[in-house]
Structures are given as C-alpha cells and as structure tokens.
C-alpha cells in the first residue's frame, strides 16, 4: 500500500518498537505463524493511547488469538475489565490458552458468538465502555457502529482498524471488482458517517492499514 511515501513508511515501520515486555514473544510468534493480529505500528500507537487514557472498561470486536486484548490488559488500571467478542472457535480456544499463560484470564471476558448478536444485547443491557476497538470483518463496521457509539461513554475513544482497505478505499467505483463492492461501499459509508458525527471528534490516520479514531464528548 502506498501511504505517505513507501520509503518513509518503511522507515517509520522500522522505528516502531515491539510490544512491551512479555508480549514481545507472543507478538513475534503470531506474525511468524501468519495470524491476523494488529500490525506493529498499530500496537505501538494503541500503546500510546492506552498509556495516556488508561481506560477501565474496554470492548473489543474481533479477539482472534487475543494479542490486542493482552496488550490492552498491560495498561488496565486495578479493577478494570476487557470484554472481547469472537465467533471462531479455533481462535477463541487459542485466546483462552494465551490469556491463561499470561495470567490475565480474570481481566478478560470472551463473548463467544457473532457480534451481530452480542452487540445489541450488550447495548440493551446498558453496557458502557471508555475504549472500544473494532477489528472484525471490515464489511460489518457500518452495521456494528451504532451499537458501539451507543455504548461509548462520554470522554471515551473508539478505534477501528484496517479502514483503508490497502488503499482501495480511494479507488473509483468503476475500478472496484463486483465481488468487493459491498465491502467497499460499507466502508465508505462507515467512514463518511463517522466523520460527520455530531458530539464527537473523528480522524483517520494512515497507521497500519488505516485507523479511524472517534472521541465522544
Ligand atoms: C483481525 S482478527 C482480530 C485480531 C485481534 N484484534 C488482534 O489484533 O489480536 C479478526 C477476528 O474477528 C473475528 N470476527 C470477524 N467477524 C466477526 C463477527 N461478526 N463476530 C465476531 N467475531 C468476528 C474473526 O473470527 C477474527 O478472529
């Protein structure tokens, strides 16, 4: 993907440090295995946000093997909690093993079902989160966004990963293959809605494959 400039992007990627402390091996092993975890520069950026904000109640949509949830746990204040959602049994089992070996299983609750079922229920229950991380199927962000916004506390921050679709988000409609059109349209509508929100401040950063940030007043 061409971001700022490929040479500058490579230079910045090279500067991004590995995940803190005991997560370094977890992160590297996941990259070596080709598992779908957040990129090094996204992990680094989220660490900066978490160190500054220290959110107490975190929601993640898309747990996979639990790397990003384990990163969040590093910054969790005493008494804080992480809720993470995934529907893929293989990933959930791997995440449970990883949380147990890191000793963070009491800080992380895994909801083992599709977010399209879990999110409306959490919203209905009046759940509130001061940090929400969206990292599931990219075509679903638009549908899940209203529930996330409803559950985002005042002063809270929502981050959505991989919003630039390897740069394809900037292509003209005619250049998008028929197969990609729904995801492309959903992502474009999602970004347009996020950038036009009232009562929130939103920004899209070219970190990783693009991060959307929404801060609620
Ligand atoms: C990119 S991975 C998440 C990576 C993880 N956040 C990390 O960085 O360690 C995306 C995960 O989202 C899950 N997922 C995708 N759509 C979902 C849905 N509708 N409900 C629940 N999980 C979903 C997939 O099973 C996959 O494990």
Short mmCIF file of C-alpha atoms and ligand atoms in Angstrom, two decimals:
data_model
loop_
_atom_site.label_atom_id
_atom_site.label_comp_id
_atom_site.label_asym_id
_atom_site.label_seq_id
_atom_site.Cartn_x
_atom_site.Cartn_y
_atom_site.Cartn_z
CA UNK A 1 0.00 0.00 0.00
CA UNK A 2 1.28 3.44 -0.86
CA UNK A 3 0.88 5.60 2.20
CA UNK A 4 2.80 8.80 2.82
CA UNK A 5 5.65 7.55 0.66
CA UNK A 6 6.84 3.94 0.64
CA UNK A 7 10.36 4.82 1.75
CA UNK A 8 9.14 6.96 4.63
CA UNK A 9 6.56 4.31 5.59
CA UNK A 10 9.27 1.60 5.70
CA UNK A 11 11.47 3.87 7.80
CA UNK A 12 8.63 4.52 10.28
CA UNK A 13 7.74 0.80 10.42
CA UNK A 14 11.36 0.07 11.27
CA UNK A 15 11.23 2.53 14.18
CA UNK A 16 8.07 1.05 15.75
CA UNK A 17 9.21 -0.93 18.82
CA UNK A 18 7.93 -4.43 19.61
CA UNK A 19 5.09 -4.89 22.09
CA UNK A 20 6.01 -4.23 25.72
CA UNK A 21 7.69 -6.83 27.96
CA UNK A 22 6.26 -10.32 27.95
CA UNK A 23 4.07 -9.67 24.92
CA UNK A 24 7.06 -9.38 22.60
CA UNK A 25 7.37 -13.16 22.04
CA UNK A 26 3.60 -13.55 21.68
CA UNK A 27 3.57 -10.83 19.02
CA UNK A 28 6.51 -12.22 17.06
CA UNK A 29 5.21 -15.81 17.19
CA UNK A 30 1.83 -14.64 15.86
CA UNK A 31 3.47 -12.77 12.96
CA UNK A 32 5.67 -15.81 12.21
CA UNK A 33 2.57 -18.02 12.14
CA UNK A 34 0.72 -15.56 9.88
CA UNK A 35 -2.07 -14.98 12.41
CA UNK A 36 -4.30 -11.93 11.86
CA UNK A 37 -3.17 -9.72 14.74
CA UNK A 38 -2.71 -5.94 14.69
CA UNK A 39 0.44 -4.69 12.97
CA UNK A 40 3.46 -3.48 14.95
CA UNK A 41 2.79 0.20 14.24
CA UNK A 42 -0.87 -0.14 15.28
CA UNK A 43 0.19 -1.92 18.51
CA UNK A 44 2.63 0.91 19.16
CA UNK A 45 0.01 3.61 18.53
CA UNK A 46 -2.58 1.86 20.73
CA UNK A 47 0.02 1.59 23.50
CA UNK A 48 0.46 5.38 23.40
CA UNK A 49 -3.33 5.91 23.58
CA UNK A 50 -3.78 3.37 26.39
CA UNK A 51 -0.86 4.72 28.41
CA UNK A 52 -2.38 8.22 28.18
CA UNK A 53 -6.03 7.28 28.78
CA UNK A 54 -5.81 4.17 31.00
CA UNK A 55 -9.38 3.06 30.13
CA UNK A 56 -11.16 0.92 32.76
CA UNK A 57 -13.80 -0.72 30.60
CA UNK A 58 -12.71 -1.96 27.20
CA UNK A 59 -14.72 -3.61 24.43
CA UNK A 60 -13.09 -5.34 21.51
CA UNK A 61 -14.86 -6.79 18.48
CA UNK A 62 -12.54 -9.41 16.97
CA UNK A 63 -10.38 -11.20 19.55
CA UNK A 64 -8.61 -13.78 17.33
CA UNK A 65 -5.78 -15.29 19.43
CA UNK A 66 -6.05 -12.47 21.96
CA UNK A 67 -2.95 -10.44 21.19
CA UNK A 68 -4.58 -6.99 21.20
CA UNK A 69 -6.68 -7.87 24.28
CA UNK A 70 -3.47 -8.93 26.06
CA UNK A 71 -1.91 -5.60 25.05
CA UNK A 72 -4.91 -3.73 26.49
CA UNK A 73 -4.53 -5.72 29.73
CA UNK A 74 -0.99 -4.34 30.15
CA UNK A 75 -2.46 -0.86 30.61
CA UNK A 76 -5.61 -1.77 32.55
CA UNK A 77 -5.96 0.00 35.91
CA UNK A 78 -6.80 -2.03 39.04
CA UNK A 79 -10.41 -3.21 38.84
CA UNK A 80 -10.65 -2.64 35.07
CA UNK A 81 -12.09 -5.20 32.65
CA UNK A 82 -11.88 -6.18 28.99
CA UNK A 83 -14.75 -7.71 27.03
CA UNK A 84 -13.77 -9.24 23.70
CA UNK A 85 -16.04 -10.84 21.10
CA UNK A 86 -15.23 -13.57 18.58
CA UNK A 87 -17.26 -16.24 16.82
CA UNK A 88 -14.48 -18.52 15.58
CA UNK A 89 -13.96 -21.44 17.98
CA UNK A 90 -10.38 -22.14 16.94
CA UNK A 91 -9.34 -18.53 17.67
CA UNK A 92 -11.29 -18.46 20.94
CA UNK A 93 -9.52 -21.59 22.19
CA UNK A 94 -6.13 -20.15 21.27
CA UNK A 95 -7.04 -16.88 23.02
CA UNK A 96 -8.08 -18.74 26.19
CA UNK A 97 -4.73 -20.58 26.24
CA UNK A 98 -2.86 -17.31 25.76
CA UNK A 99 -4.81 -15.47 28.48
CA UNK A 100 -4.20 -18.36 30.90
CA UNK A 101 -0.48 -18.45 30.21
CA UNK A 102 -0.26 -14.66 30.72
CA UNK A 103 -2.37 -14.93 33.92
CA UNK A 104 -4.93 -12.39 32.69
CA UNK A 105 -7.97 -14.65 32.37
CA UNK A 106 -9.83 -12.83 35.19
CA UNK A 107 -9.37 -9.50 33.42
CA UNK A 108 -10.68 -10.63 30.03
CA UNK A 109 -14.18 -11.90 29.34
CA UNK A 110 -14.66 -13.56 25.96
CA UNK A 111 -18.13 -13.45 24.40
CA UNK A 112 -18.20 -16.44 22.09
CA UNK A 113 -20.69 -15.50 19.41
CA UNK A 114 -21.26 -13.28 16.41
CA UNK A 115 -21.02 -9.59 17.24
CA UNK A 116 -24.32 -9.06 15.40
CA UNK A 117 -25.96 -10.91 18.31
CA UNK A 118 -23.64 -9.82 21.15
CA UNK A 119 -23.61 -6.07 20.45
CA UNK A 120 -27.40 -5.44 20.51
CA UNK A 121 -27.63 -7.46 23.72
CA UNK A 122 -24.80 -5.54 25.42
CA UNK A 123 -26.37 -2.24 24.32
CA UNK A 124 -29.78 -3.37 25.58
CA UNK A 125 -28.18 -4.21 28.94
CA UNK A 126 -26.87 -0.63 29.15
CA UNK A 127 -23.17 -1.61 28.94
CA UNK A 128 -20.73 1.33 28.80
CA UNK A 129 -17.10 1.29 27.63
CA UNK A 130 -14.47 4.00 27.67
CA UNK A 131 -12.41 2.34 24.93
CA UNK A 132 -13.81 0.33 22.01
CA UNK A 133 -11.65 -1.41 19.43
CA UNK A 134 -13.30 -2.61 16.21
CA UNK A 135 -11.22 -5.28 14.47
CA UNK A 136 -13.63 -7.78 12.88
CA UNK A 137 -14.94 -8.23 9.32
CA UNK A 138 -14.47 -4.86 7.65
CA UNK A 139 -17.78 -5.02 5.76
CA UNK A 140 -19.56 -5.20 9.13
CA UNK A 141 -18.25 -1.98 10.69
CA UNK A 142 -21.14 0.08 9.32
CA UNK A 143 -23.73 -2.26 10.88
CA UNK A 144 -21.95 -2.50 14.25
CA UNK A 145 -21.11 1.20 14.56
CA UNK A 146 -24.44 2.45 16.03
CA UNK A 147 -24.22 -0.07 18.90
CA UNK A 148 -20.60 0.89 19.57
CA UNK A 149 -21.46 4.59 19.60
CA UNK A 150 -24.35 3.99 21.96
CA UNK A 151 -22.07 2.09 24.36
CA UNK A 152 -19.13 4.52 24.12
CA UNK A 153 -19.02 6.55 27.35
CA UNK A 154 -18.62 10.34 27.32
CA UNK A 155 -14.92 11.07 27.04
CA UNK A 156 -14.41 7.61 25.54
CA UNK A 157 -12.41 6.66 22.47
CA UNK A 158 -13.35 4.28 19.65
CA UNK A 159 -10.67 2.96 17.29
CA UNK A 160 -11.42 0.95 14.13
CA UNK A 161 -8.58 -0.92 12.43
CA UNK A 162 -7.91 -1.52 8.70
CA UNK A 163 -10.25 1.12 7.35
CA UNK A 164 -8.28 1.96 4.20
CA UNK A 165 -8.51 -1.47 2.56
CA UNK A 166 -4.91 -1.46 1.30
CA UNK A 167 -5.57 1.89 -0.34
CA UNK A 168 -8.54 0.58 -2.35
CA UNK A 169 -10.85 2.89 -0.40
CA UNK A 170 -9.59 5.74 -2.61
CA UNK A 171 -10.35 3.95 -5.92
CA UNK A 172 -13.22 5.00 -8.17
CA UNK A 173 -16.33 2.80 -8.15
CA UNK A 174 -15.58 1.51 -11.69
CA UNK A 175 -12.18 0.21 -10.54
CA UNK A 176 -13.69 -1.92 -7.75
CA UNK A 177 -14.39 -5.54 -8.66
CA UNK A 178 -18.00 -6.62 -8.34
CA UNK A 179 -17.05 -9.01 -5.51
CA UNK A 180 -15.54 -6.18 -3.41
CA UNK A 181 -18.28 -3.63 -3.97
CA UNK A 182 -20.41 -4.28 -0.88
CA UNK A 183 -17.44 -4.14 1.49
CA UNK A 184 -16.10 -1.06 -0.28
CA UNK A 185 -19.44 0.75 -0.11
CA UNK A 186 -19.99 -0.23 3.53
CA UNK A 187 -16.53 1.03 4.50
CA UNK A 188 -17.01 4.30 2.61
CA UNK A 189 -20.43 4.83 4.24
CA UNK A 190 -18.94 3.95 7.63
CA UNK A 191 -16.11 6.47 7.29
CA UNK A 192 -18.45 9.19 5.98
CA UNK A 193 -20.85 8.61 8.89
CA UNK A 194 -18.01 8.64 11.43
CA UNK A 195 -16.53 11.86 10.07
CA UNK A 196 -19.91 13.63 10.10
CA UNK A 197 -20.89 12.71 13.67
CA UNK A 198 -22.16 15.42 15.98
CA UNK A 199 -20.92 15.38 19.56
CA UNK A 200 -17.77 13.51 18.54
CA UNK A 201 -14.36 14.31 17.07
CA UNK A 202 -13.16 11.88 14.38
CA UNK A 203 -9.96 11.43 12.46
CA UNK A 204 -8.47 8.85 10.08
CA UNK A 205 -4.76 8.12 10.44
CA UNK A 206 -2.55 6.27 7.93
CA UNK A 207 -1.17 3.89 10.55
CA UNK A 208 -1.14 0.19 9.61
CA UNK A 209 -3.90 -0.15 7.02
CA UNK A 210 -5.64 2.92 8.41
CA UNK A 211 -7.12 3.70 11.81
CA UNK A 212 -10.36 5.58 12.43
CA UNK A 213 -10.47 7.40 15.77
CA UNK A 214 -13.70 8.69 17.29
CA UNK A 215 -13.64 10.58 20.58
CA UNK A 216 -17.02 11.21 22.23
CA UNK A 217 -17.50 14.50 24.04
C1 LIG B 1 -8.16 -9.32 12.58
S1 LIG B 1 -8.72 -10.57 13.65
C2 LIG B 1 -8.62 -9.79 15.23
C3 LIG B 1 -7.21 -9.60 15.69
C4 LIG B 1 -7.07 -9.18 17.14
N1 LIG B 1 -7.80 -7.97 17.41
C5 LIG B 1 -5.59 -8.94 17.48
O1 LIG B 1 -5.03 -7.95 16.98
O2 LIG B 1 -5.03 -9.73 18.25
C6 LIG B 1 -10.45 -10.56 13.34
C7 LIG B 1 -11.27 -11.55 14.20
O3 LIG B 1 -12.62 -11.11 14.12
C8 LIG B 1 -13.46 -12.24 14.17
N2 LIG B 1 -14.75 -11.84 13.60
C9 LIG B 1 -14.99 -11.40 12.33
N3 LIG B 1 -16.30 -11.09 12.20
C10 LIG B 1 -16.88 -11.33 13.40
C11 LIG B 1 -18.21 -11.21 13.90
N4 LIG B 1 -19.22 -10.77 13.13
N5 LIG B 1 -18.44 -11.54 15.18
C12 LIG B 1 -17.46 -11.99 15.98
N6 LIG B 1 -16.17 -12.13 15.57
C13 LIG B 1 -15.89 -11.81 14.30
C14 LIG B 1 -12.72 -13.30 13.38
O4 LIG B 1 -13.13 -14.60 13.79
C15 LIG B 1 -11.25 -13.00 13.72
O5 LIG B 1 -10.78 -13.83 14.74
#
